[in-house]
GROMACS .gro file of C-alpha atoms in nm:
model
  215
    1MET     CA    1   8.964  12.983  20.504
    2THR     CA    2   8.798  12.691  20.681
    3GLU     CA    3   8.997  12.556  20.976
    4TYR     CA    4   8.961  12.189  21.060
    5ARG     CA    5   8.974  12.125  21.433
    6ILE     CA    6   8.976  11.827  21.664
    7THR     CA    7   8.882  11.826  22.031
    8HIS     CA    8   9.066  11.682  22.330
    9LYS     CA    9   8.864  11.550  22.623
   10ASN     CA   10   9.019  11.823  22.840
   11GLY     CA   11   8.850  12.083  22.620
   12ASP     CA   12   9.154  12.190  22.421
   13GLN     CA   13   9.102  12.228  22.048
   14TYR     CA   14   9.373  12.179  21.789
   15PRO     CA   15   9.365  12.301  21.430
   16VAL     CA   16   9.471  12.002  21.221
   17ARG     CA   17   9.770  12.058  20.992
   18ASN     CA   18   9.835  11.724  20.823
   19ILE     CA   19   9.678  11.378  20.818
   20TYR     CA   20   9.940  11.104  20.792
   21CYS     CA   21   9.853  10.734  20.766
   22VAL     CA   22  10.056  10.415  20.800
   23GLY     CA   23   9.997  10.121  20.567
   24ARG     CA   24  10.046   9.750  20.638
   25ASN     CA   25  10.122   9.793  21.007
   26TYR     CA   26   9.931   9.478  21.106
   27ALA     CA   27  10.037   9.144  20.959
   28GLY     CA   28   9.681   9.009  20.944
   29HIS     CA   29   9.559   9.301  20.735
   30ALA     CA   30   9.855   9.274  20.497
   31ARG     CA   31   9.776   8.905  20.446
   32GLU     CA   32   9.405   8.958  20.383
   33LEU     CA   33   9.486   9.204  20.102
   34GLU     CA   34   9.767   8.977  19.976
   35ASN     CA   35  10.030   9.242  20.040
   36PRO     CA   36  10.383   9.160  20.155
   37LEU     CA   37  10.508   9.287  20.489
   38LEU     CA   38  10.759   9.569  20.471
   39LYS     CA   39  11.096   9.628  20.633
   40GLU     CA   40  11.016   9.996  20.690
   41PRO     CA   41  10.688  10.180  20.752
   42VAL     CA   42  10.504  10.308  20.448
   43PHE     CA   43  10.319  10.639  20.490
   44PHE     CA   44  10.055  10.812  20.282
   45GLN     CA   45   9.839  11.119  20.336
   46LYS     CA   46   9.475  11.214  20.330
   47GLY     CA   47   9.366  11.562  20.229
   48LEU     CA   48   9.274  11.788  20.519
   49THR     CA   49   8.918  11.827  20.390
   50CYS     CA   50   8.865  11.452  20.441
   51LEU     CA   51   8.855  11.504  20.819
   52THR     CA   52   8.528  11.472  21.010
   53THR     CA   53   8.421  11.433  21.370
   54GLU     CA   54   8.051  11.406  21.278
   55ASP     CA   55   7.833  11.117  21.392
   56ARG     CA   56   7.618  11.102  21.076
   57ILE     CA   57   7.809  11.058  20.751
   58LYS     CA   58   7.688  11.042  20.394
   59LEU     CA   59   7.852  10.766  20.191
   60PRO     CA   60   7.947  10.824  19.827
   61SER     CA   61   7.670  10.663  19.622
   62ASP     CA   62   7.891  10.539  19.338
   63ARG     CA   63   8.176  10.369  19.526
   64THR     CA   64   8.251  10.057  19.729
   65ILE     CA   65   8.377  10.191  20.062
   66HIS     CA   66   8.568   9.978  20.313
   67HIS     CA   67   8.603  10.045  20.685
   68GLU     CA   68   8.944  10.042  20.855
   69ILE     CA   69   8.950  10.115  21.230
   70GLU     CA   70   9.276  10.262  21.358
   71LEU     CA   71   9.442  10.414  21.661
   72VAL     CA   72   9.508  10.781  21.585
   73ILE     CA   73   9.769  10.995  21.757
   74LEU     CA   74   9.779  11.373  21.795
   75ILE     CA   75  10.106  11.562  21.770
   76SER     CA   76  10.090  11.838  22.030
   77ARG     CA   77  10.455  11.942  22.022
   78PRO     CA   78  10.633  12.002  21.690
   79GLY     CA   79  10.968  11.852  21.609
   80GLU     CA   80  11.197  11.683  21.361
   81GLY     CA   81  11.450  11.410  21.416
   82ILE     CA   82  11.251  11.296  21.721
   83THR     CA   83  11.394  10.984  21.886
   84ALA     CA   84  11.177  10.690  21.983
   85ASP     CA   85  11.275  10.750  22.347
   86ASN     CA   86  11.131  11.103  22.333
   87ALA     CA   87  10.834  11.034  22.106
   88MET     CA   88  10.572  11.032  22.382
   89ASP     CA   89  10.671  11.389  22.475
   90HIS     CA   90  10.532  11.496  22.137
   91ILE     CA   91  10.200  11.308  22.160
   92GLY     CA   92   9.909  11.499  22.311
   93GLY     CA   93   9.639  11.237  22.281
   94PHE     CA   94   9.501  10.919  22.132
   95ALA     CA   95   9.173  10.863  21.949
   96LEU     CA   96   9.002  10.598  21.744
   97GLY     CA   97   8.941  10.667  21.379
   98LEU     CA   98   8.813  10.526  21.053
   99ASP     CA   99   9.033  10.533  20.745
  100LEU     CA  100   8.756  10.491  20.489
  101THR     CA  101   8.886  10.353  20.160
  102ASP     CA  102   8.755  10.324  19.805
  103ARG     CA  103   8.889   9.971  19.767
  104LYS     CA  104   8.800   9.918  19.402
  105LEU     CA  105   8.978  10.236  19.299
  106GLN     CA  106   9.273  10.156  19.524
  107ASN     CA  107   9.319   9.816  19.360
  108GLU     CA  108   9.298   9.969  19.012
  109LEU     CA  109   9.559  10.230  19.100
  110LYS     CA  110   9.788   9.969  19.255
  111GLU     CA  111   9.764   9.754  18.942
  112GLY     CA  112   9.871  10.054  18.736
  113LYS     CA  113  10.154  10.128  18.981
  114LEU     CA  114   9.997  10.469  19.040
  115PRO     CA  115   9.962  10.670  19.363
  116TRP     CA  116   9.640  10.577  19.543
  117PHE     CA  117   9.575  10.916  19.701
  118LEU     CA  118   9.225  10.949  19.554
  119SER     CA  119   9.118  10.609  19.688
  120LYS     CA  120   9.193  10.735  20.039
  121SER     CA  121   9.104  11.102  20.005
  122PHE     CA  122   8.739  11.194  19.968
  123LYS     CA  123   8.488  11.382  20.181
  124ASN     CA  124   8.446  11.231  20.531
  125SER     CA  125   8.706  10.957  20.471
  126ALA     CA  126   8.906  11.043  20.787
  127VAL     CA  127   8.675  10.996  21.086
  128VAL     CA  128   8.807  11.060  21.437
  129SER     CA  129   8.669  11.041  21.789
  130THR     CA  130   8.746  11.283  22.069
  131PHE     CA  131   9.113  11.261  22.172
  132PHE     CA  132   9.213  11.136  22.517
  133GLN     CA  133   9.526  11.153  22.730
  134PRO     CA  134   9.819  10.950  22.591
  135ASP     CA  135   9.831  10.684  22.863
  136MET     CA  136  10.003  10.395  22.685
  137GLY     CA  137   9.879  10.151  22.948
  138ASN     CA  138   9.513  10.224  22.876
  139TRP     CA  139   9.564  10.233  22.502
  140SER     CA  140   9.726   9.889  22.499
  141GLU     CA  141   9.377   9.745  22.556
  142MET     CA  142   9.189   9.578  22.271
  143PHE     CA  143   9.026   9.825  22.033
  144TRP     CA  144   8.739   9.712  21.814
  145LEU     CA  145   8.482   9.802  21.554
  146LYS     CA  146   8.122   9.683  21.556
  147ILE     CA  147   7.882   9.714  21.263
  148ASN     CA  148   7.517   9.684  21.358
  149GLY     CA  149   7.619   9.518  21.686
  150ASN     CA  150   7.863   9.264  21.540
  151VAL     CA  151   8.240   9.282  21.596
  152VAL     CA  152   8.414   9.297  21.258
  153GLN     CA  153   8.761   9.422  21.354
  154LYS     CA  154   8.972   9.411  21.666
  155GLY     CA  155   9.335   9.473  21.741
  156GLN     CA  156   9.592   9.581  21.997
  157MET     CA  157   9.884   9.817  21.996
  158ASP     CA  158  10.110   9.519  22.067
  159ASP     CA  159  10.008   9.367  21.730
  160MET     CA  160  10.167   9.651  21.532
  161GLU     CA  161  10.462   9.569  21.309
  162PHE     CA  162  10.613   9.910  21.395
  163ASP     CA  163  10.528  10.058  21.734
  164ILE     CA  164  10.419  10.417  21.785
  165PRO     CA  165  10.752  10.558  21.915
  166PHE     CA  166  10.930  10.411  21.614
  167LEU     CA  167  10.668  10.551  21.375
  168ILE     CA  168  10.722  10.899  21.518
  169GLU     CA  169  11.099  10.862  21.495
  170PHE     CA  170  11.082  10.737  21.137
  171LEU     CA  171  10.834  10.998  21.010
  172SER     CA  172  11.002  11.293  21.183
  173SER     CA  173  11.337  11.192  21.035
  174ARG     CA  174  11.186  11.250  20.690
  175ILE     CA  175  10.960  11.550  20.750
  176PRO     CA  176  10.912  11.794  21.040
  177LEU     CA  177  10.598  11.728  21.243
  178LEU     CA  178  10.371  12.018  21.334
  179GLU     CA  179  10.145  12.079  21.630
  180GLY     CA  180   9.806  11.954  21.517
  181ASP     CA  181   9.931  11.679  21.286
  182ILE     CA  182   9.744  11.351  21.332
  183VAL     CA  183   9.868  11.003  21.244
  184PHE     CA  184   9.650  10.702  21.165
  185THR     CA  185   9.866  10.408  21.276
  186GLY     CA  186   9.729  10.119  21.067
  187THR     CA  187   9.436   9.880  21.074
  188PRO     CA  188   9.402   9.518  21.190
  189GLU     CA  189   9.246   9.247  20.975
  190GLY     CA  190   8.873   9.228  20.910
  191VAL     CA  191   8.821   9.519  20.671
  192GLY     CA  192   8.505   9.513  20.463
  193THR     CA  193   8.231   9.719  20.304
  194VAL     CA  194   8.001   9.965  20.475
  195GLU     CA  195   7.649  10.037  20.351
  196LYS     CA  196   7.392  10.310  20.393
  197GLY     CA  197   7.204  10.254  20.717
  198ASP     CA  198   7.496  10.083  20.894
  199VAL     CA  199   7.572  10.186  21.253
  200LEU     CA  200   7.940  10.164  21.348
  201GLU     CA  201   8.070  10.165  21.705
  202LEU     CA  202   8.437  10.231  21.771
  203GLY     CA  203   8.547  10.101  22.109
  204LEU     CA  204   8.841  10.048  22.341
  205GLY     CA  205   8.818   9.782  22.610
  206GLU     CA  206   8.466   9.811  22.751
  207SER     CA  207   8.406  10.167  22.630
  208VAL     CA  208   8.245  10.297  22.311
  209LEU     CA  209   8.439  10.607  22.204
  210LYS     CA  210   8.239  10.695  21.895
  211THR     CA  211   7.924  10.592  21.709
  212VAL     CA  212   7.885  10.667  21.340
  213ARG     CA  213   7.570  10.627  21.131
  214PHE     CA  214   7.601  10.609  20.754
  215ARG     CA  215   7.333  10.749  20.528
   0.00000   0.00000   0.00000
C-alpha cells in the first residue's frame, strides 16, 4: 500500500492520514464566488491520493482548474474535543498549499445541490510545501501566490473568518484528529485559472516556500 508522506523542515516525515479543507474562511473569496458567509466553519475533504509535494505537475487536459493558495497545518498530536486554548499543542507545523479546484464541475454540482467532492479531489489537487515550525508570529505575515511573476492572491491569518485554534476546536469536536492529518484553512480572494506552462510561486513575507510548474 502506498504511503503518502510530508516532510518537516527538521527532517521529520509524517504519513498523512486525512486531508481536511475549510471553505469560505475569507470574506473576499466568499464574495467573489457570490457565496454567503457562514456562522460556523464548513469542512470538506480531499482524497489522500490527491496529495503531492512535487514541483512539476501535470494539469488535467479536459478541465478548467482554479488555483487557491492556503495556509496548511499539520496535526502532530492526535486528539478529540481539543479546546482552542490547547490547539497549538496539537499543531506540528505550517506550510503553504494549493487547493486546486475544477471550478466548472464544482458550480454544476452546487447547482444540483450535490456534494462537490470530485471537483476538489483529483490527482495532484492538494499541493503542499515543506512544513515549518508553528510560530504563529511568523505565520501572521502576508502569504501570497504569484503566477509568472505577478501577484494574484495574498492574504493574512488575521483575515480569516474563523481562526486556526477555533478551527481545530470545532473540527475535533466532530471527529477525532490523527497524527498526520493536514488541514487547508481557506483561501483569500483572487482565485483564477491556471494553464499549462504557468510557473507558480507560493510565498510568505519575503520568502518563496515553493515553486510549481504546470505542464
